[in-house]
XYZ file of C-alpha atoms in Angstrom:
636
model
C 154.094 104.631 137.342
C 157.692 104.698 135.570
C 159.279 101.397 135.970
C 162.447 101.333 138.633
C 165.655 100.968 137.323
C 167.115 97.962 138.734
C 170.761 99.305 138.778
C 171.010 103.144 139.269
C 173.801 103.960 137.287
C 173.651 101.795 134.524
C 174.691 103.319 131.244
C 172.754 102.555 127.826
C 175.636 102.347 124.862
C 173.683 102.626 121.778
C 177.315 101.802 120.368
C 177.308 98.086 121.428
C 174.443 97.660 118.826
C 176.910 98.171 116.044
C 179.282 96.551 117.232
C 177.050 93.251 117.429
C 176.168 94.456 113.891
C 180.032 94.412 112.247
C 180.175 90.875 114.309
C 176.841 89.411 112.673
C 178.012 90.964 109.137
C 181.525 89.308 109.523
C 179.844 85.842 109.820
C 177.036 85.821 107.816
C 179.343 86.736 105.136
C 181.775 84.501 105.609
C 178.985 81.807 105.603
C 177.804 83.035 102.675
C 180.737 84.193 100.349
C 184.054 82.872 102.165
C 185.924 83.730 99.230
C 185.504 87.009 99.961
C 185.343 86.982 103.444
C 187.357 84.732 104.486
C 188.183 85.910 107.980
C 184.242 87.024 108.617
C 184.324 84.253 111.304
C 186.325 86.190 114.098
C 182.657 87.958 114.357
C 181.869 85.316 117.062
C 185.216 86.571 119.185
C 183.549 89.973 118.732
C 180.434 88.642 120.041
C 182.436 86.881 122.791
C 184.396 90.125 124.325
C 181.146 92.192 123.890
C 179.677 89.663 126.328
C 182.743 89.179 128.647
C 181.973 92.882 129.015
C 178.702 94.042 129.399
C 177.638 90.672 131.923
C 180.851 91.223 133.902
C 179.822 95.252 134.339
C 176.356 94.547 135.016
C 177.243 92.009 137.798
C 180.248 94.657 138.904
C 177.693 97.331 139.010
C 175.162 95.281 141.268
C 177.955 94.333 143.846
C 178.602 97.874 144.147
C 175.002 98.939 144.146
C 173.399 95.888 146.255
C 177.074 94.495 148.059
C 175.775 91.514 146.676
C 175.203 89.375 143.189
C 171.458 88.190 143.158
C 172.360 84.890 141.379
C 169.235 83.195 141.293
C 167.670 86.517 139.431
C 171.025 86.780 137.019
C 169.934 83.077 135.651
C 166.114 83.904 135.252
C 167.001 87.160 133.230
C 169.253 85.358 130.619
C 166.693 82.209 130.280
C 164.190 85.005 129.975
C 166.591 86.846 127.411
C 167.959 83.753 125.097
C 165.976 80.338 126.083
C 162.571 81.704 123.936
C 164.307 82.196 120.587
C 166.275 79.373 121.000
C 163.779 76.935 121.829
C 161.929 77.974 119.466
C 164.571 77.572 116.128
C 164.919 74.350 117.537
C 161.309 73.075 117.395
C 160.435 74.951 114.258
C 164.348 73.614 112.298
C 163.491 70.025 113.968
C 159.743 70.263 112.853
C 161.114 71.067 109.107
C 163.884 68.556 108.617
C 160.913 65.727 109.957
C 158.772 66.913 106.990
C 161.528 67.525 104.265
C 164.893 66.218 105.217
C 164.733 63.442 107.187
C 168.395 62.473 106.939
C 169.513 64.846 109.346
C 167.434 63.817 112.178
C 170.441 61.485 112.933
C 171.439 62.277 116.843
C 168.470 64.968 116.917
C 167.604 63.901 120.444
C 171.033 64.363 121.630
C 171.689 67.665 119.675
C 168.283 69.116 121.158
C 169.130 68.280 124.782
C 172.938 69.460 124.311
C 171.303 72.740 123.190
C 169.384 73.448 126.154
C 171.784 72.061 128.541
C 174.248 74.650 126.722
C 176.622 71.992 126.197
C 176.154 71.166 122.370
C 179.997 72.784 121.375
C 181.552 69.372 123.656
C 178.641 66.906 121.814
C 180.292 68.231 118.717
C 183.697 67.767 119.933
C 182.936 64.290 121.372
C 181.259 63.054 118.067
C 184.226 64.585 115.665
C 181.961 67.210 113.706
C 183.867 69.058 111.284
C 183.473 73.262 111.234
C 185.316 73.483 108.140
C 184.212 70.197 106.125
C 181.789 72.522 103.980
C 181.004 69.614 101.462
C 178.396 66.900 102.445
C 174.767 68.293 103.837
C 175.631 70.496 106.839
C 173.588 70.236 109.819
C 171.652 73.400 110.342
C 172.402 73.491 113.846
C 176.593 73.457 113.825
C 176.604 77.031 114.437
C 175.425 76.550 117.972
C 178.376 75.691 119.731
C 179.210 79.925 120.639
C 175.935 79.910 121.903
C 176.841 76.438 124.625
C 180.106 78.518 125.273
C 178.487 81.932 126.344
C 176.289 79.583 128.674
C 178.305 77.418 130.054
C 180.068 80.888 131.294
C 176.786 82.597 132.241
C 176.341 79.374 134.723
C 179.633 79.964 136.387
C 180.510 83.599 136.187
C 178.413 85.779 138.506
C 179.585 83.330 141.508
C 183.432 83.403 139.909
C 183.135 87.522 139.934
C 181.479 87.628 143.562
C 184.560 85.492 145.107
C 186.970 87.339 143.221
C 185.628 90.671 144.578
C 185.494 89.571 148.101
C 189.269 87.739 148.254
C 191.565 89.665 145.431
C 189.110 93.291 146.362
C 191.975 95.702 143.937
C 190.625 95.602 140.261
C 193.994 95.572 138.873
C 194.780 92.231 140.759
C 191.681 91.296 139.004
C 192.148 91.794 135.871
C 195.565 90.872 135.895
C 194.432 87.027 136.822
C 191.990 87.236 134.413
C 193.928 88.446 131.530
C 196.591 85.758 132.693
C 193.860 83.279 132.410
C 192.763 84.179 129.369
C 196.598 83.836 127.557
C 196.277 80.174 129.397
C 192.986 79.573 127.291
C 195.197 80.903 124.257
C 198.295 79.005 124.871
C 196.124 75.624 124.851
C 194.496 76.158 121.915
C 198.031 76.492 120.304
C 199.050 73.376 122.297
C 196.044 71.354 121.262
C 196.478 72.701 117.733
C 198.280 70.350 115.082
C 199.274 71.959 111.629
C 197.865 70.127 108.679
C 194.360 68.909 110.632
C 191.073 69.815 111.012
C 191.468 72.511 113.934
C 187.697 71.787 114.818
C 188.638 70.331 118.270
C 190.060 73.535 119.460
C 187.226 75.714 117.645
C 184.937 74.372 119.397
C 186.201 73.761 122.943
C 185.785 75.922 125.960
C 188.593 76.044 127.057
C 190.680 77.008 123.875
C 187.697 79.815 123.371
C 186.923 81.425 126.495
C 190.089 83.423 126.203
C 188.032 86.091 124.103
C 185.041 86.160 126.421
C 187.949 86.496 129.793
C 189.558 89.592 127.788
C 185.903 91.362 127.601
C 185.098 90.437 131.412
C 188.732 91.536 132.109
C 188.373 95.362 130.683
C 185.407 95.643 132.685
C 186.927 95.316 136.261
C 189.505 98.408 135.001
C 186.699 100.397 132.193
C 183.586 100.379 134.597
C 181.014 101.966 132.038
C 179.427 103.740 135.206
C 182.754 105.239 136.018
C 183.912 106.279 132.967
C 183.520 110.247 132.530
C 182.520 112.232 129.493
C 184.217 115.344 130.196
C 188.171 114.834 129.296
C 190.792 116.669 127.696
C 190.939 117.004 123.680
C 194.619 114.849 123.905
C 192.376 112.292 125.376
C 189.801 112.372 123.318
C 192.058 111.866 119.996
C 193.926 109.363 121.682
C 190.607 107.146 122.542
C 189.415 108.344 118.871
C 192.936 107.133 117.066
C 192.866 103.944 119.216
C 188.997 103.193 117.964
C 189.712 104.146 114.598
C 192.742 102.157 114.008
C 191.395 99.526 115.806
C 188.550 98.788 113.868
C 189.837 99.578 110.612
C 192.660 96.419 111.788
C 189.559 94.536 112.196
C 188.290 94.987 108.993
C 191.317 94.092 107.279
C 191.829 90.588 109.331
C 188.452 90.204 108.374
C 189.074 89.846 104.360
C 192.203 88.361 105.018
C 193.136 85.704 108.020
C 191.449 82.344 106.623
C 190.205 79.860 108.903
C 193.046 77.780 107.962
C 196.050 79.438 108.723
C 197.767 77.881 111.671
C 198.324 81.898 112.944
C 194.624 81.840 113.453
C 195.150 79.115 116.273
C 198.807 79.763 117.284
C 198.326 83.942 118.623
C 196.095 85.144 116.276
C 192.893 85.473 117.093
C 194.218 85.645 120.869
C 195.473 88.747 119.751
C 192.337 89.739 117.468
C 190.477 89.464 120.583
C 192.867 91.953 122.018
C 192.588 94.435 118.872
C 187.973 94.492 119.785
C 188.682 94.783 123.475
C 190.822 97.925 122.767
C 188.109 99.032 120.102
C 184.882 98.166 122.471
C 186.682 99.804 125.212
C 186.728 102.948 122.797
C 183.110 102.487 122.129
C 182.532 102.135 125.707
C 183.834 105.596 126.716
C 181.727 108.595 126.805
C 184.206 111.229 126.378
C 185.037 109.593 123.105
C 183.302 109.727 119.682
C 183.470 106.420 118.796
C 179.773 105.317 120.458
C 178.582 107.903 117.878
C 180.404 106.444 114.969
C 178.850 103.280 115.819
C 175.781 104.793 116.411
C 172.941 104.733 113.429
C 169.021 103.977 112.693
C 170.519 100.920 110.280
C 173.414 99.527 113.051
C 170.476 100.031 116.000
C 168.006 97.973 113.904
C 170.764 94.709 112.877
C 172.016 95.055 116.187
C 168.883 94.326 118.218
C 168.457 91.682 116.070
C 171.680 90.019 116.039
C 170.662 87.255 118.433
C 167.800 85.878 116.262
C 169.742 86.871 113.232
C 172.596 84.547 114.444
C 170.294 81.560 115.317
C 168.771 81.660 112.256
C 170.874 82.069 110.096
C 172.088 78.220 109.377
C 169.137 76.782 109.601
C 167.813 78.855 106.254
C 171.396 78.614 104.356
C 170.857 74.787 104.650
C 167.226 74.625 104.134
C 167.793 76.918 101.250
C 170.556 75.633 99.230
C 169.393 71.872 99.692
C 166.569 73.321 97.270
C 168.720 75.230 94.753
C 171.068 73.601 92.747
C 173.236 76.458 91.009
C 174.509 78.121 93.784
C 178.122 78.093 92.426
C 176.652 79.702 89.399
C 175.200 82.797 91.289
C 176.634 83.245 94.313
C 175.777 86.513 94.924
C 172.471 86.239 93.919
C 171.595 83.808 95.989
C 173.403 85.483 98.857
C 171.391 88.341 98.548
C 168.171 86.159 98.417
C 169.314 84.206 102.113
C 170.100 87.454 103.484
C 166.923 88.712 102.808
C 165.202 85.477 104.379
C 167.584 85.533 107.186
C 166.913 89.072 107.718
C 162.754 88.568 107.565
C 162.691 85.508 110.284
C 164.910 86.926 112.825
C 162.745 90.380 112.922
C 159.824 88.174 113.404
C 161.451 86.152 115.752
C 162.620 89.710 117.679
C 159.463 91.402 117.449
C 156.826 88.577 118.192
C 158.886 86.157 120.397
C 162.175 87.720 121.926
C 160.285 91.065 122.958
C 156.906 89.627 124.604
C 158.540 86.579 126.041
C 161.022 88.626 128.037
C 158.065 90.177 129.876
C 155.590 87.103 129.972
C 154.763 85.667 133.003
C 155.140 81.688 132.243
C 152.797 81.310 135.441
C 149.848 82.208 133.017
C 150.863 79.766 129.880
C 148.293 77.514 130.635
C 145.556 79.818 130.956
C 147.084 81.446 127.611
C 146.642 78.293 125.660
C 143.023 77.647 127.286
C 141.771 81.257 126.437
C 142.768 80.487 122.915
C 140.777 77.254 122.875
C 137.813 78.284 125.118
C 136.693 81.182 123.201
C 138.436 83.940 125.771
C 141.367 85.174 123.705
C 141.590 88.747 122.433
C 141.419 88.010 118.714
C 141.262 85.455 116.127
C 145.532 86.111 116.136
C 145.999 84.674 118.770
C 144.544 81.461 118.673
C 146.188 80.726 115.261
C 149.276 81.435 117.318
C 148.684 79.372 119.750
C 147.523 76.444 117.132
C 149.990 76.335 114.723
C 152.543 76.266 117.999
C 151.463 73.331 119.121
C 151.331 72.001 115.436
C 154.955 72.502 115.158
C 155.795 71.199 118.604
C 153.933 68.146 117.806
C 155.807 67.478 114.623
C 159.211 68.493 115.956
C 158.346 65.626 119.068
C 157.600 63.150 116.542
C 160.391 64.048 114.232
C 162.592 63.152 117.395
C 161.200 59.715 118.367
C 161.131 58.359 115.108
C 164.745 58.348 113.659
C 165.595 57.545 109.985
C 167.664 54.483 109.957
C 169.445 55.630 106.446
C 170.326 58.266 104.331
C 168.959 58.525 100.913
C 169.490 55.824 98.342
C 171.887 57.354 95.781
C 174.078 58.691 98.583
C 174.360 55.011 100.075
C 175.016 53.712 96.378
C 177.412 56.488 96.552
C 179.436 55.779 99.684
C 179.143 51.968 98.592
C 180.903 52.971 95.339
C 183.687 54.882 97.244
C 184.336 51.461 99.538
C 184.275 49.018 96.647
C 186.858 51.261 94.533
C 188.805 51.148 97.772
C 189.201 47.869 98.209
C 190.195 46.997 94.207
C 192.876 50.178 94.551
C 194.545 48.060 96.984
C 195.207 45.534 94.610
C 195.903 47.855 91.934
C 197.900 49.923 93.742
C 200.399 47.416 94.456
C 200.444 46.236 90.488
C 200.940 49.783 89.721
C 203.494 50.544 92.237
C 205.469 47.236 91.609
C 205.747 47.880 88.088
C 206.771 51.410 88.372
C 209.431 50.794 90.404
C 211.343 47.912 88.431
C 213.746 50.403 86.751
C 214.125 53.650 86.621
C 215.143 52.991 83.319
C 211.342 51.926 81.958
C 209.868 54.794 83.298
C 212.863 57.382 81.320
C 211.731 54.450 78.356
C 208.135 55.386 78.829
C 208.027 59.144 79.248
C 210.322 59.240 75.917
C 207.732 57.031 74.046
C 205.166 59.367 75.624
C 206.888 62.093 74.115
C 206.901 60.411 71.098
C 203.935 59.407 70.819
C 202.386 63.540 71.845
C 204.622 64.466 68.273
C 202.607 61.784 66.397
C 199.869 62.589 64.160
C 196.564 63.876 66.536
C 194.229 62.316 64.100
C 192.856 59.003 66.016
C 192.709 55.869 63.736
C 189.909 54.925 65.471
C 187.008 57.057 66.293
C 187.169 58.287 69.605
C 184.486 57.522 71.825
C 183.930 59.860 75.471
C 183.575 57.014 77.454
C 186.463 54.931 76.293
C 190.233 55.395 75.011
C 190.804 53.804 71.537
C 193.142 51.235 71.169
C 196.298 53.779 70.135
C 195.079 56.053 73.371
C 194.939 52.788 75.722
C 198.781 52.113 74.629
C 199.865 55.657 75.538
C 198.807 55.709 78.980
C 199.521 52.329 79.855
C 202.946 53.685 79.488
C 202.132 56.700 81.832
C 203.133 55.936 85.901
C 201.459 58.524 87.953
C 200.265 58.978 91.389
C 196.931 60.995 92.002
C 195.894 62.058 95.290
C 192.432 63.438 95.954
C 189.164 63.839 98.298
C 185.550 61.525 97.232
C 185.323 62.595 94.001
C 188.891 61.027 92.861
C 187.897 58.143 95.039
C 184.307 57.806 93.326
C 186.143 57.490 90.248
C 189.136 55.657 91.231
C 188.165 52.120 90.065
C 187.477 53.217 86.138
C 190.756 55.507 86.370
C 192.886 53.149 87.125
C 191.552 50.434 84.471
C 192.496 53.278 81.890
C 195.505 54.445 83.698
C 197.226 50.791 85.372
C 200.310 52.191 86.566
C 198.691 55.038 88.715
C 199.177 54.995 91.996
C 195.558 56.376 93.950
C 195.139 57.385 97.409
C 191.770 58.749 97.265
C 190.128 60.213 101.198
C 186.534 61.221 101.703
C 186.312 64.686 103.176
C 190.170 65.170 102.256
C 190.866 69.229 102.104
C 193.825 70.822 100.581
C 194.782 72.305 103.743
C 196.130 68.716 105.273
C 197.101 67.279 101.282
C 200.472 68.442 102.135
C 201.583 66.068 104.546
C 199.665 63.269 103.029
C 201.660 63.921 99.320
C 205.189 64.222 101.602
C 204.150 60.600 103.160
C 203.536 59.293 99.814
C 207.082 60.862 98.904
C 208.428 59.385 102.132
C 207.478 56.275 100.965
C 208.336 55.929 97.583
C 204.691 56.435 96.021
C 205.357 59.629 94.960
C 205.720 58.939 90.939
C 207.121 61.871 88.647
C 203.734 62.465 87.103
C 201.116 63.804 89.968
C 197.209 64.261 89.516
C 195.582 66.210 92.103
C 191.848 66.223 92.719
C 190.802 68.571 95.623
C 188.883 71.302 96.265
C 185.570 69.184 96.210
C 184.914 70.312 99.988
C 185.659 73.892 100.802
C 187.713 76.749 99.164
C 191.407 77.275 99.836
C 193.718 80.394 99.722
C 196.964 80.504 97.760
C 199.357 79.436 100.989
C 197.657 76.279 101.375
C 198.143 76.008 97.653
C 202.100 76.755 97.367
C 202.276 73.929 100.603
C 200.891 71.285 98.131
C 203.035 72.676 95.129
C 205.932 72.201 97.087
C 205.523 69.113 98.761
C 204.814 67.769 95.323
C 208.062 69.560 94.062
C 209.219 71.927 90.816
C 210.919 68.463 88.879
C 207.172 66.598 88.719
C 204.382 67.550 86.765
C 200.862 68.593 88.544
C 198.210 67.907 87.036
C 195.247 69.161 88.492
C 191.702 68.599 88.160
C 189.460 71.627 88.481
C 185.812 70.979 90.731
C 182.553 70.488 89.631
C 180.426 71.963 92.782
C 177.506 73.982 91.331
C 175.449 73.108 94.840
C 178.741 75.360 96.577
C 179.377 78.910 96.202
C 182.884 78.325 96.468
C 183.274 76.419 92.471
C 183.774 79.676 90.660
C 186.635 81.236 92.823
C 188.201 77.655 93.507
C 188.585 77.324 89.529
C 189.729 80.938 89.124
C 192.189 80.543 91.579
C 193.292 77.172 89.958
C 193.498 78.654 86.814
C 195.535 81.730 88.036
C 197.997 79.646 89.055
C 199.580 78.084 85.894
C 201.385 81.425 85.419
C 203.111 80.703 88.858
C 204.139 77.162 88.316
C 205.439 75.988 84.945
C 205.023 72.523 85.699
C 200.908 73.038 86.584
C 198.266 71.958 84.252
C 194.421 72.242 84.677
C 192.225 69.741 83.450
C 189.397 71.688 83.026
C 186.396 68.550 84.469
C 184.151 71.442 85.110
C 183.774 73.014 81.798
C 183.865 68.905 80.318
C 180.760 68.493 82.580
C 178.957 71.655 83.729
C 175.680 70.629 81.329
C 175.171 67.047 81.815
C 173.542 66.562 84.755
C 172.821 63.002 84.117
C 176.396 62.181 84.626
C 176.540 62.489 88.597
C 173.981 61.114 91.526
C 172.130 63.510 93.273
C 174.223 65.481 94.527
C 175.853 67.014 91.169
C 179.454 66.774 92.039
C 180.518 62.911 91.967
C 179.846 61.146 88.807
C 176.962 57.759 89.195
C 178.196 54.727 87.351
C 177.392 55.892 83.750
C 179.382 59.216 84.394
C 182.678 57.790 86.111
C 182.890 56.116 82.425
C 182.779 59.692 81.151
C 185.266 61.095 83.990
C 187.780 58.607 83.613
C 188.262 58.641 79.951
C 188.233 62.364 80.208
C 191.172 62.457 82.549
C 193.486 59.649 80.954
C 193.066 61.842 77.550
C 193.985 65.161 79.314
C 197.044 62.953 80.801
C 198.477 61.330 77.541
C 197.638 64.918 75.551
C 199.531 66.923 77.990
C 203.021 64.172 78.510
């Protein structure tokens, strides 16, 4: 007997599938390579207005069918629909970090139960969590928050649509109050924005987000699917087609281009990229146009049907993954390739043997499921591995969230001890430095010309250099050198050692410190007086950066001082190799720019740095400091 169709003129738009597909692309990639697709994470907006509009139509079509909203059945379908999958990269993620990386079990009670309560995007929000602080060990669950956001708008919305139908009735009203709520959700995230910060507050609140999700729900009260016709002019037709076309070929382009940085991102612009996919889903959405076909394919169909498990699983591997390898900044694209593939294996698993059955399973029969396995009854040997190695993982995953590591690994707390310690003595020596810098102007014109003097001087040391110490002749140069540096954890790793071999620099040194909010830090210092004529810059430790963000720290520091900038040793990040190019791409820009080149100085002694490869242990800040003071005295 052919199964009923629950809403009679419900339409089936193969299209949607690759539209999900150029969403789970765009972020995956940007994940993956955000140097070269650096805008790849306006795929979850796409996701968002693709489910703004297919819920809201579905719950339009059953008022219209039923002159009601069945409520109670709405919530059972989309448990039915997301809660196995996700339940289930929870356990098995949990059950893994308890076995192999139990430092980021920290808060795993919490982030479990925020998960399923859909409210995980406000426990990262309350707890500070940084999106775009790519550096230290990511938690494999960050990428969670869209997923809190869609539910905590599944919860309200079919009630929200049913009172809207019965008091505002027109569908232009509607959508107008919709749309106007929507550019409220927009205008607060540009309120609650604040140049020069991490925007992670507003990317991860509802209410600066659910603009994009409103504009999909919006287009459906006004581009019913049901209602749409496929029989329309040719003017029509090439008007839908030039609108779709254009539309996603904008898309596209903001893709490789709008990084998650720029304060148009938060301030109209991916308000209005949200605009661009409604247009462009509404094109896909329309019979009489040939856009569902474009979007149409075996390839699109497959991702697309996928997305959901490709999308919760596709953190959890990029961390589990790269914690193991230790070159990724060597072969980015190789290893990209590698985590898609991975990525691409697990969520068709998690599709065909979990999101597929479970939707139809009746969870009245799990018991007697789990006894057949046990008792002898089930159909094959299959399935009471299944059912085994389930219960396995759950087990693991409930212990992994009772018993909570009380530390992080050792060299990592002998690292952050380091970083406090230097902290404290760059207090003291901050003060020397800054006192004796500023005693006369006319020292430091006496210095830089001895400086000068010295650079004409013979190059051949009387004493035999050594790479963890200056000689005595080296040691006289730069203690007539007055500099300030400014940098993230690395600089402040190394700041203690620096400044023995450099005393009159000036260090302010930040853990997690990006180059996106150096700006206003280096104008403070300038504000202040710390800003000497000599600068050295160490960022780019914790995330890549585009050129903007680099001509707002070149000209805070200004085109009278000299920049001296320390490339980044990352090989654990994908992000070293275009962060260095860039760098280095630069000196033809700015004449006063200088690399010191730490990365090619370092790149094959591992033994230099704790475990993490990037910030030199106490044998290789010896090496590191000595390295910079000679690139500083060489170069004045």
């Amino acid at each position: 007997m052919e199964k009923k169709k629950r809403l009679k003129n419900a339409r089936y738009i193969t299209g949607f599938y690759g539209v999900r597909t150029l969403a789970v692309i765009g972020v995956i990639l940007y994940h993956l390579v955000p140097s070269s697709l650096q805008g790849g994470y306006l795929g979850v907006p796409i996701f968002f207005v693709v489910s703004g509009y297919l819920i809201t139509d579905l719950l339009n079509q059953e008022w219209q069918q039923n002159n009601k909203i069945d409520v109670l059945g709405f919530y059972v379908r989309r448990v039915r629909r997301l809660y196995p999958a996700l339940l289930a990269m929870l356990v098995t993620t949990i059950a893994y970090i308890t076995l192999f990386q139990k430092e980021l079990l920290t808060n795993i009670k919490e982030i479990f139960a925020s998960n399923l309560l859909y409210v995980y995007n406000w426990f990262q929000v309350l707890h500070k969590e940084s999106y775009f602080d790519h550096f230290g060990t990511p938690s494999p669950f960050t990428h969670l928050w869209s997923l809190s956001i869609e539910g905590q708008y599944y919860l309200f919305w079919p009630i929200i649509v049913a009172l809207l139908v019965v008091f505002l009735k027109q569908k232009q009203r509607i959508f107008n109050l919709i749309f106007i709520l929507a550019f409220i959700s927009a205008l607060l995230m540009a309120f609650l924005y604040k140049t020069g910060s991490d925007p992670s507050r507003v990317y991860y609140g509802t209410d600066t987000r659910m603009f994009s999700i409103l504009l999909g729900s919006a287009l459906s009260f006004i581009w019913p699917s049901s209602a749409l016709k496929k029989e329309i002019s040719n003017k029509g037709r090439i008007v839908l087609d030039a609108l779709g076309v254009s539309s996603l070929a904008a898309i596209i382009l903001v893709f490789f281009t709008m990084s998650d940085q720029s304060s148009l991102v938060y301030r109209g612009g991916m308000f209005f990229f949200s605009v661009l996919v409604m247009i462009f889903v509404a094109t896909v959405a329309h019979p009489g146009a040939d856009m569902n076909k474009l979007m149409t394919n075996p390839l699109f169909t497959w991702i697309g049907k996928r997305s959901y498990g490709i999308y919760l699983y596709q953190f959890p591997i990029m961390v589990f993954y790269e914690s193991k390898i230790q070159s990724i900044g060597s072969h980015p694209w190789r290893n990209a390739l590698i985590e898609i593939a991975m990525i691409l294996i697990v969520s068709d698993l998690s599709y065909r043997f979990l999101e597929r059955p479970l939707q139809r399973f009746d969870y009245k029969q799990t018991f007697k499921a789990i006894k057949a396995a046990f008792t002898g009854g089930a159909k094959n040997s299959r399935q009471k591995v299944t059912v085994i190695t389930g219960l396995v993982v759950i087990g693991i995953a409930a212990f992994g969230m009772v018993v909570v590591p009380q530390a992080t690994a050792t060299g990592s707390n002998d690292l952050q001890a380091n970083i406090s310690k230097n902290a404290k003595t760059a207090e003291k020596k901050n003060a020397t430095a800054l006192k004796k810098a500023s005693s006369s102007e006319s020292k430091k014109t006496d210095s830089s010309k001895k400086a000068s003097s010295a650079k004409k001087e013979s190059k051949v040391p009387v004493e035999k250099q050594s790479p963890t110490a200056l000689t005595k002749a080296e040691a006289q140069k730069a203690s007539n050198v007055y500099a300030t540096a400014i940098g993230d954890s690395v600089l402040a790793d190394g700041t203690d050692l620096l400044q023995d071999a450099l005393p009159h620099m000036y260090v302010d040194a930040k853990v997690g410190r990006q180059v996106y909010n150096a700006a206003d830090d280096i104008k403070a210092l300038d504000a202040q007086g710390k800003l000497q004529d000599n600068v050295l810059v160490g960022l780019g430790t914790n995330s890549p950066f585009t050129t903007e963000q680099f001509d707002e720290v070149m000209d805070a520091i200004g085109s009278k001082r000299q920049v001296y900038w320390i490339n980044v040793h990352v090989p654990t990040r994908r992000w070293e190799g275009p962060v260095n190019s860039m760098l280095e791409s630069q000196k033809k820009k700015y004449s006063n720019l200088h690399i010191i080149d730490w990365h090619a100085y370092s790149k094959n002694n591992t033994d230099w740095f704790y475990d993490d490869n990037v910030h030199p242990d106490p044998d290789g800040s010896k090496y590191y400091a000595t390295y910079i003071a000679r690139e500083l005295i060489k170069n004045m």
